GROMACS .gro file of C-alpha atoms in nm:
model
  335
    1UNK     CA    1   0.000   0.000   0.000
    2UNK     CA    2   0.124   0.368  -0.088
    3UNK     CA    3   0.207   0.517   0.215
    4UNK     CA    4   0.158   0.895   0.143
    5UNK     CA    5   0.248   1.156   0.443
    6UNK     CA    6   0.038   1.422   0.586
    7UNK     CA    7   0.286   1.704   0.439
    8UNK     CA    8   0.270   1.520   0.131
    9UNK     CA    9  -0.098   1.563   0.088
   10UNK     CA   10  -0.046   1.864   0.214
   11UNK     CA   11   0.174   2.013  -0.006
   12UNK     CA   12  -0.016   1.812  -0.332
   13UNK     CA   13  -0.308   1.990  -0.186
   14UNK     CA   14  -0.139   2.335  -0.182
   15UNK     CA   15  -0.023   2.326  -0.506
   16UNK     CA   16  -0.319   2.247  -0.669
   17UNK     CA   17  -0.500   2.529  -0.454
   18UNK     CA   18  -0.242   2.773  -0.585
   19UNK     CA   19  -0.320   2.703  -0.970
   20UNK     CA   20  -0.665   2.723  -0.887
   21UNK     CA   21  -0.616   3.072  -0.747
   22UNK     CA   22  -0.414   3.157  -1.048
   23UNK     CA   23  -0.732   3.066  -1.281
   24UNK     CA   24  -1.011   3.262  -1.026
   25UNK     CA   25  -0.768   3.536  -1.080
   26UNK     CA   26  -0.719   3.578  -1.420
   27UNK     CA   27  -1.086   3.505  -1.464
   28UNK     CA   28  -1.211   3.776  -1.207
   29UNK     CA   29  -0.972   4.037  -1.288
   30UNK     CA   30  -0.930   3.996  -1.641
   31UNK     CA   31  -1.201   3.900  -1.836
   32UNK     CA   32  -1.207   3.839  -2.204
   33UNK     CA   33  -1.193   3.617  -2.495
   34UNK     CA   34  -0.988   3.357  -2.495
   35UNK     CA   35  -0.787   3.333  -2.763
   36UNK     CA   36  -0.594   3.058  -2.987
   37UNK     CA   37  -0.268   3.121  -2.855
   38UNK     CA   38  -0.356   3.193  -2.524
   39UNK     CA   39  -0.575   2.843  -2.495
   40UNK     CA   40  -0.219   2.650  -2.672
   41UNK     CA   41  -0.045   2.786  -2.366
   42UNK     CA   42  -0.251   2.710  -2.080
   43UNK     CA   43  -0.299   2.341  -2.214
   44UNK     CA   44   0.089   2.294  -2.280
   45UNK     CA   45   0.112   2.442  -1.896
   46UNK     CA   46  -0.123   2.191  -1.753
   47UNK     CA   47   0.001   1.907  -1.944
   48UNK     CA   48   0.355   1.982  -1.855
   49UNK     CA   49   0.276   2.018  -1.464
   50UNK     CA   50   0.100   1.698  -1.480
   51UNK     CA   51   0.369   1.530  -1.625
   52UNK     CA   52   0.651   1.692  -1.420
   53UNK     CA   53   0.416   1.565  -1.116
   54UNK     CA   54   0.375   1.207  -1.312
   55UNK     CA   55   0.758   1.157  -1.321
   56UNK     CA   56   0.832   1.317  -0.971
   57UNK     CA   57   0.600   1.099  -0.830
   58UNK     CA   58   0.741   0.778  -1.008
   59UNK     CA   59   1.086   0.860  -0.910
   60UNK     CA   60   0.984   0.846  -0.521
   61UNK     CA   61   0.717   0.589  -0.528
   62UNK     CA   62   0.805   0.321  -0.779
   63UNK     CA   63   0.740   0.219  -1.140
   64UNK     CA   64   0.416   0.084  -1.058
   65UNK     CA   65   0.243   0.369  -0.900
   66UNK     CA   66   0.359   0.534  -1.153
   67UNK     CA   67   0.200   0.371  -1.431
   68UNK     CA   68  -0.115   0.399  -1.212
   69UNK     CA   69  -0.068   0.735  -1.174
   70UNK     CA   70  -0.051   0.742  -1.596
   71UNK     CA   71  -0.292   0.549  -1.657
   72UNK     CA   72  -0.535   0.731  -1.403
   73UNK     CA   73  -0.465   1.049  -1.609
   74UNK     CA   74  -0.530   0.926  -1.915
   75UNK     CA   75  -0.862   0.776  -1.825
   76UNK     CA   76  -0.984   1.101  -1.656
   77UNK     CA   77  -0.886   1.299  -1.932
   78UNK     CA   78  -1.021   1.144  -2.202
   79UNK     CA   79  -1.354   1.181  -1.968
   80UNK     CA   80  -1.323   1.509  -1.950
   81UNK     CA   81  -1.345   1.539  -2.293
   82UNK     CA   82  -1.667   1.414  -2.299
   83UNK     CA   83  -1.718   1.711  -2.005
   84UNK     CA   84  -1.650   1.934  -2.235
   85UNK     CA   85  -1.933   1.870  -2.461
   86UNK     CA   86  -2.158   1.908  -2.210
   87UNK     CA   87  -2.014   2.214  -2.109
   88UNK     CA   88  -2.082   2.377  -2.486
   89UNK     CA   89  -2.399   2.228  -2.523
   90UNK     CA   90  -2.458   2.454  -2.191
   91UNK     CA   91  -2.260   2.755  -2.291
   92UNK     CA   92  -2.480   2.786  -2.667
   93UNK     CA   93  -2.807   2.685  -2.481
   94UNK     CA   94  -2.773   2.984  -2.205
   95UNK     CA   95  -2.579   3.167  -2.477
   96UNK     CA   96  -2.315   3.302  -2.231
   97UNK     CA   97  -2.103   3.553  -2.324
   98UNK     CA   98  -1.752   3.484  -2.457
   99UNK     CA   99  -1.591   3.710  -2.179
  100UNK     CA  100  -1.800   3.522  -1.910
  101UNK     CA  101  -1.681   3.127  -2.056
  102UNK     CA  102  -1.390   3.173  -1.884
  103UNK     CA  103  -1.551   3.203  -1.512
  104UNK     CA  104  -1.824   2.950  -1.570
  105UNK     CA  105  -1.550   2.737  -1.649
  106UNK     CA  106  -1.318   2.744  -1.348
  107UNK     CA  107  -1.622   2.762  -1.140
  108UNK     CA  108  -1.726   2.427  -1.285
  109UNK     CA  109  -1.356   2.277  -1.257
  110UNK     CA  110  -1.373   2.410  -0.875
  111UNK     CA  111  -1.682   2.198  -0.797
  112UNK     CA  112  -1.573   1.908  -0.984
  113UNK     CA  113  -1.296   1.864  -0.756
  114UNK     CA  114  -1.422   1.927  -0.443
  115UNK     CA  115  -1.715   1.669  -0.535
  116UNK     CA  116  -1.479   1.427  -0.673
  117UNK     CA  117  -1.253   1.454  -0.354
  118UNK     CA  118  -1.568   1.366  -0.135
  119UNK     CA  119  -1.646   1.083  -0.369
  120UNK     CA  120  -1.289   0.942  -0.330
  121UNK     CA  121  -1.279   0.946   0.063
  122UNK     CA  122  -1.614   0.775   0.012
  123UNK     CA  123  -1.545   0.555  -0.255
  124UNK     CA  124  -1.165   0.466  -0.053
  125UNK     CA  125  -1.364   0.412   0.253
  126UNK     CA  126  -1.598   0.147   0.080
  127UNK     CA  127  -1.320  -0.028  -0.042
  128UNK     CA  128  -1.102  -0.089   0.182
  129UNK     CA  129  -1.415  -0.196   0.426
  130UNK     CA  130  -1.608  -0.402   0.177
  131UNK     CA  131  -1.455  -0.631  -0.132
  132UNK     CA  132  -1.781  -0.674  -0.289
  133UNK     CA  133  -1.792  -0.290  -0.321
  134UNK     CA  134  -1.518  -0.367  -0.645
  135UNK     CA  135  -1.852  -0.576  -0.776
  136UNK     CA  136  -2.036  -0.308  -0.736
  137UNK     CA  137  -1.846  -0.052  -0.878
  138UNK     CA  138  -1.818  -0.259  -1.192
  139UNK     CA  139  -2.103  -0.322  -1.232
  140UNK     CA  140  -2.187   0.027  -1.249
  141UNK     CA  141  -1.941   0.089  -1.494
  142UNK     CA  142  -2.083  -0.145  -1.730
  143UNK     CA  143  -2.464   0.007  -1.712
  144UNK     CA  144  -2.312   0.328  -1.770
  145UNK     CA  145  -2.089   0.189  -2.090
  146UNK     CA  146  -2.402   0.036  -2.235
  147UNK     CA  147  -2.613   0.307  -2.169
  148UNK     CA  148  -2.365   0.573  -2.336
  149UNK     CA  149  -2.361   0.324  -2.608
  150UNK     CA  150  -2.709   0.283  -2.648
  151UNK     CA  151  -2.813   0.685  -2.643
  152UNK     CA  152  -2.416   0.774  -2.818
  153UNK     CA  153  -2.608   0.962  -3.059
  154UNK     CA  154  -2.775   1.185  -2.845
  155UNK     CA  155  -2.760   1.505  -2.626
  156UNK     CA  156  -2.864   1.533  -2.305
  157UNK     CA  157  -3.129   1.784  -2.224
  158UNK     CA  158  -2.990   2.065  -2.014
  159UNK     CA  159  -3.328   2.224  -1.925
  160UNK     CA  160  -3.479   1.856  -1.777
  161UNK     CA  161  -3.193   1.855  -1.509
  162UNK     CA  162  -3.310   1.788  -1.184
  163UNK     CA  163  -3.059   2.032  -1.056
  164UNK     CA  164  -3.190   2.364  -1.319
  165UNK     CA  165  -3.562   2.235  -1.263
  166UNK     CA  166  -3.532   2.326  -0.905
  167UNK     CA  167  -3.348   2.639  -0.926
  168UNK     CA  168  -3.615   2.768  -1.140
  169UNK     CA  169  -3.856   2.676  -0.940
  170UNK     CA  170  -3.694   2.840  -0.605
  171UNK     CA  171  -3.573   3.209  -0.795
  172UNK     CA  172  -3.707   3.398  -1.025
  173UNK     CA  173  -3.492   3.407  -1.344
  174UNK     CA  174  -3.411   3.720  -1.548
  175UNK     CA  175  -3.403   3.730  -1.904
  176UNK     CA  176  -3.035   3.918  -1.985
  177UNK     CA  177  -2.729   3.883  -1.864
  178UNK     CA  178  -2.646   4.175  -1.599
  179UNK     CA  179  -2.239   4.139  -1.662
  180UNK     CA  180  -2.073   3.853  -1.481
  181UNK     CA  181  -2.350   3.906  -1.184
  182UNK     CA  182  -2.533   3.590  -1.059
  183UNK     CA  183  -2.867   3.842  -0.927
  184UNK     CA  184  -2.976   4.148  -1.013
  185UNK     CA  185  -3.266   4.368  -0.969
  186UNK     CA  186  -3.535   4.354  -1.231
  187UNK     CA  187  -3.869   4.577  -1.173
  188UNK     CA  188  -3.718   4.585  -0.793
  189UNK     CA  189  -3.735   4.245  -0.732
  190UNK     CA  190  -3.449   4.030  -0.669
  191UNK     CA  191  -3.372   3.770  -0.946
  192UNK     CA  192  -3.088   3.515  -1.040
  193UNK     CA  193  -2.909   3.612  -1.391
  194UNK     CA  194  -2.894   3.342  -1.677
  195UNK     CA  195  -2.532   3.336  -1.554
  196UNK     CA  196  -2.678   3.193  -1.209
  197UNK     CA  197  -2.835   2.871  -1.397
  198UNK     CA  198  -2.562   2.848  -1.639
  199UNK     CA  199  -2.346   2.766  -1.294
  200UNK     CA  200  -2.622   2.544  -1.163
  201UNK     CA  201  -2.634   2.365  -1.484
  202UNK     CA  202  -2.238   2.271  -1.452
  203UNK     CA  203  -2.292   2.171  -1.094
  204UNK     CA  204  -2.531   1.896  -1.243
  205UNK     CA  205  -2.315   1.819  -1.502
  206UNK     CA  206  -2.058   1.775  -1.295
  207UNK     CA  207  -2.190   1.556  -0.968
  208UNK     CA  208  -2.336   1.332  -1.279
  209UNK     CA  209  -1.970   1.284  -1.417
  210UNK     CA  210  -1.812   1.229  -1.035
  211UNK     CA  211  -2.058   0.971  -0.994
  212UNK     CA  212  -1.919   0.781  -1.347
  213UNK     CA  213  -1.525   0.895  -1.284
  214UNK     CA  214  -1.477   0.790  -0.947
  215UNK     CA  215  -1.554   0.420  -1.017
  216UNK     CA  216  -1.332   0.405  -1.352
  217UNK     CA  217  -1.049   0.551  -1.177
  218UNK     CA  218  -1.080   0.313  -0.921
  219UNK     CA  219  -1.069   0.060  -1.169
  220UNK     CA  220  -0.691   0.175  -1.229
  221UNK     CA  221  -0.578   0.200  -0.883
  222UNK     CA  222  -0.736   0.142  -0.558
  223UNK     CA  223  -0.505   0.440  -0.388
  224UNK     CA  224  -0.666   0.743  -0.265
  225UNK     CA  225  -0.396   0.996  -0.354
  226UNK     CA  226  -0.370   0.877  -0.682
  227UNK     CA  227  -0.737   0.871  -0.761
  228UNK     CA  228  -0.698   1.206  -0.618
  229UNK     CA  229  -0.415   1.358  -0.807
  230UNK     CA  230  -0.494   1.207  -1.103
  231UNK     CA  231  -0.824   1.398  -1.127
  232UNK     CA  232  -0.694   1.677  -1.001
  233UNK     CA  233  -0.474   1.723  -1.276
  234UNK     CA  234  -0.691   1.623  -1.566
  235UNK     CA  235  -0.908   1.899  -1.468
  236UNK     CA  236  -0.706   2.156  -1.411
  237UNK     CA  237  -0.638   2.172  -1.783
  238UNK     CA  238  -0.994   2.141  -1.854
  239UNK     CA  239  -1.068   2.519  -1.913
  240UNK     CA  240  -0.801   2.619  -2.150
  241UNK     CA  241  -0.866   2.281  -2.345
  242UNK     CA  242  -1.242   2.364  -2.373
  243UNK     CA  243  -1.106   2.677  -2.561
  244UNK     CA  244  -0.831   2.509  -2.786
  245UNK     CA  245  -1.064   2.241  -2.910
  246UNK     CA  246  -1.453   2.344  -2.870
  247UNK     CA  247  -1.410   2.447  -3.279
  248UNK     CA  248  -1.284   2.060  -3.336
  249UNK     CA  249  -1.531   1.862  -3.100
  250UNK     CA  250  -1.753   1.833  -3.332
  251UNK     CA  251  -1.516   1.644  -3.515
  252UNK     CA  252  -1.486   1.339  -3.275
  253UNK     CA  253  -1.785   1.155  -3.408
  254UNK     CA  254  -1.706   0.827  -3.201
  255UNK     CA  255  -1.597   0.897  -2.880
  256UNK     CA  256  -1.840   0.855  -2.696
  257UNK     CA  257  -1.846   0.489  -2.827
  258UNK     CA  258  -1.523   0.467  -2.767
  259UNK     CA  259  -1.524   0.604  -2.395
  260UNK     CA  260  -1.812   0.363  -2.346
  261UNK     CA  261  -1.604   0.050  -2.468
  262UNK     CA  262  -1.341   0.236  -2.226
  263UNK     CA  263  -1.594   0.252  -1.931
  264UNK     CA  264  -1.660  -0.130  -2.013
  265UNK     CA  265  -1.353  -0.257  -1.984
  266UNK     CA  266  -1.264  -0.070  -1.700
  267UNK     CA  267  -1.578  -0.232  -1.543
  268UNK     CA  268  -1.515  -0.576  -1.638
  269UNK     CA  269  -1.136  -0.540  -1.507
  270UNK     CA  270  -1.325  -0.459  -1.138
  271UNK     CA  271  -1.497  -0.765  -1.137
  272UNK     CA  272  -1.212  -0.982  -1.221
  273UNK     CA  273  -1.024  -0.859  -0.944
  274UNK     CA  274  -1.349  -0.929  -0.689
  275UNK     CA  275  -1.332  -1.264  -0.824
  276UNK     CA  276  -0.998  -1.305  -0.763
  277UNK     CA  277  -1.005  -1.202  -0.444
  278UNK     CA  278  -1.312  -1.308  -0.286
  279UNK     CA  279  -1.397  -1.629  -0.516
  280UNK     CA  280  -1.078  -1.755  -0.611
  281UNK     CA  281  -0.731  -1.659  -0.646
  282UNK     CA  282  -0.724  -1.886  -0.982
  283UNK     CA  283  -0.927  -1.594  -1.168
  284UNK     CA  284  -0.726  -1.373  -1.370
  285UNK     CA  285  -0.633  -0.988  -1.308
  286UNK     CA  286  -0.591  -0.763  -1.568
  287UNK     CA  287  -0.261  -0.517  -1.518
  288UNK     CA  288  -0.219  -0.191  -1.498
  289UNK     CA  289   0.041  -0.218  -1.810
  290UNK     CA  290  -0.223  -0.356  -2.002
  291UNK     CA  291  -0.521  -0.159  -1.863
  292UNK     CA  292  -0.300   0.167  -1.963
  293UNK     CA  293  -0.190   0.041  -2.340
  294UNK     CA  294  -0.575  -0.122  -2.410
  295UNK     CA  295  -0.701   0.259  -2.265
  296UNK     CA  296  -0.423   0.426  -2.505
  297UNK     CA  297  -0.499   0.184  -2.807
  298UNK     CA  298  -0.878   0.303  -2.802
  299UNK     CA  299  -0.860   0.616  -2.746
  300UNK     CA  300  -0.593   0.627  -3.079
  301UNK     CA  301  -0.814   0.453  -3.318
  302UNK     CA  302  -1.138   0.664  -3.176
  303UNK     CA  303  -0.929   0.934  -3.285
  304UNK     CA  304  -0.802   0.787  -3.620
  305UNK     CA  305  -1.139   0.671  -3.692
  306UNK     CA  306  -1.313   0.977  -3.590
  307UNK     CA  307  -1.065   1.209  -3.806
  308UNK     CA  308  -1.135   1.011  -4.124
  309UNK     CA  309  -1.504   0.963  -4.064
  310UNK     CA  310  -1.528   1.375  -4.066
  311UNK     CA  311  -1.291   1.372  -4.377
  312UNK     CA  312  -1.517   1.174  -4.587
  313UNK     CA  313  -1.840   1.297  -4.465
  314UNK     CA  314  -1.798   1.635  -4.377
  315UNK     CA  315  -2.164   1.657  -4.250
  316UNK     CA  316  -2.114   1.413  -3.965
  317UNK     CA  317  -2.114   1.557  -3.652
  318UNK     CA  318  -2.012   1.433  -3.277
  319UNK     CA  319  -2.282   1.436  -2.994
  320UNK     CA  320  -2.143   1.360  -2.641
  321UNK     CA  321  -2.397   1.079  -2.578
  322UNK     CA  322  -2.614   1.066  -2.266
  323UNK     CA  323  -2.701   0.811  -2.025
  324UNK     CA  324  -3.063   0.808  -2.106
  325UNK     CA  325  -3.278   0.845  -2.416
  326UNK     CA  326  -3.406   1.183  -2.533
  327UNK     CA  327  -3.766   1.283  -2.488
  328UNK     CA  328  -3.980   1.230  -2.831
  329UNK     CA  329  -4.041   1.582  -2.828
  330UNK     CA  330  -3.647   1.612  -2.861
  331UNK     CA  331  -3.637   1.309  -3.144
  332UNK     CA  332  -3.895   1.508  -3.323
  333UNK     CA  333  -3.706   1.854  -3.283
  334UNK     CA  334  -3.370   1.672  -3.399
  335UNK     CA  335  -3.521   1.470  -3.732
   0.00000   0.00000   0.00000
């Protein structure tokens, strides 16, 4: 087991605070459109610190943590990918401003962590309390996979969240945007901004995707401060990556079937490792060597596949799946 010091987590902790602070920053004091150049940047920065943290970590904890570490990564950022359609079907539905994006954004990547950090002491708690609970978790994993295959061709609807439904219901909601304000006055009255259910939206989003991450990452490694780091860095990228790529989304036309044959695999490698343990040791294990090369291999020829697909039909589009099916009214509006 990883045996991971208190001024280790607390320094891990710190530093991921302090980038944090550097985002809020930029986005409260400067806001504006995010540009090209800007967005290459920020994603070279985040990739790099993850890495530099990746090898750091490797050279004091071993080879295999490492590769756990890795192949943690790689998982959660190839779901967060799928985040970020989400978070541009929300952006053109509340039509948010450009100079706003930024905000919404590192608001949403602030709440994703601190819900995915309560999900991991939970999840680490189960665990290491209940075997069965590596059943469980896989088996969640595959009704998620074959749901995301099933509706892979479909968007989910923003507006029937349970989360927005019940914000509307408890504020009045204004019509325009009142600058980056959350509530304004309107006829003297008190109301939320679009920009307030644009950040209630994400929240949604984003305990929906903790709920689906948590258990895949687990799949990888059953260490706390790896599950933690490894999200933890994924997302911290997340907002300058939604600018670099929202323009070539559209172009990824199968990866959400390819994050669901991810999801899949991840969930059948959880229940080979219950079986090992608790039915028999003669059961096989899959590796995390082999988990991280059969995560890499997909995600390549998703890519590939995806890239040529677009080539030769230019009129194909991506949707980022959902977990259930669309309402007819929806079908109808879509055909």
């Amino acid at each position: 087991m990883l045996e991971v010091s208190g001024l280790a987590w607390a320094g891990t902790i710190g530093i991921i605070v302090a980038l944090l602070a550097l985002d809020l920053t930029l986005a409260a004091l400067r806001p504006h459109k995010v540009g090209f150049k800007e967005a290459v940047a920020w994603s070279v920065f985040y990739i790099v610190v993850a890495v530099a943290f990746g090898v750091v970590f490797t050279m004091l904890a071993g080879g295999e943590y490492g590769t756990e570490y890795f192949a943690g990564y790689i998982v959660e950022k190839s779901l967060s990918v799928d985040n970020l359609f989400v978070f541009v079907i929300i952006m053109s539905t509340f039509a948010v401003p450009e100079e706003h994006q930024h905000k919404v954004l590192t608001f949403g990547i602030v709440l994703a962590l601190i819900m995915r950090a309560i999900f991991i002491m939970l999840g680490a708690t189960l665990l290491s309390l209940f075997s069965f609970m590596f059943l469980v978790f896989g088996a969640l994993l595959m009704f998620t996979a074959v749901q995301l295959f099933r509706h892979r061709d479909e968007e989910p609807d923003i507006e029937d969240n349970g989360v927005v439904k019940i914000a509307r219901r408890m504020f009045p909601i204004a019509d325009d945007y009142d600058g980056g304000r959350l509530f304004t006055r309107d006829a003297g009255k008190r109301v939320a901004t679009p920009l307030f259910l644009v950040l209630v939206a994400i929240g949604g989003i984003d305990l929906l995707f903790a709920l689906d991450s948590i258990p895949a990452v687990f799949g990888v490694t059953e260490e706390a401060y790896i599950v933690f780091t490894a999200n933890a860095f994924a997302l911290l990228g997340l907002r300058a990556l939604y600018f670099l790529v929202k323009g070539l989304l559209d172009r990824l036309v199968y990866l959400s079937t390819g994050l669901a044959v991810i999801l899949a695999f991840i969930g059948v490698k959880l229940i080979l490792h219950w079986a090992h343990v608790d039915i028999s040791t003669s059961v096989p294990e899959i590796s995390t060597p082999v988990s991280l090369a059969v995560i890499i291999g997909i995600l390549a020829i998703v890519t590939i596949a995806s890239l040529v697909k677009t080539r030769n039909d230019p009129a194909a589009k991506a949707k980022p799946g959902s977990l259930k099916a669309a309402k007819p009214r929806d079908r109808a509006q879509d055909q």
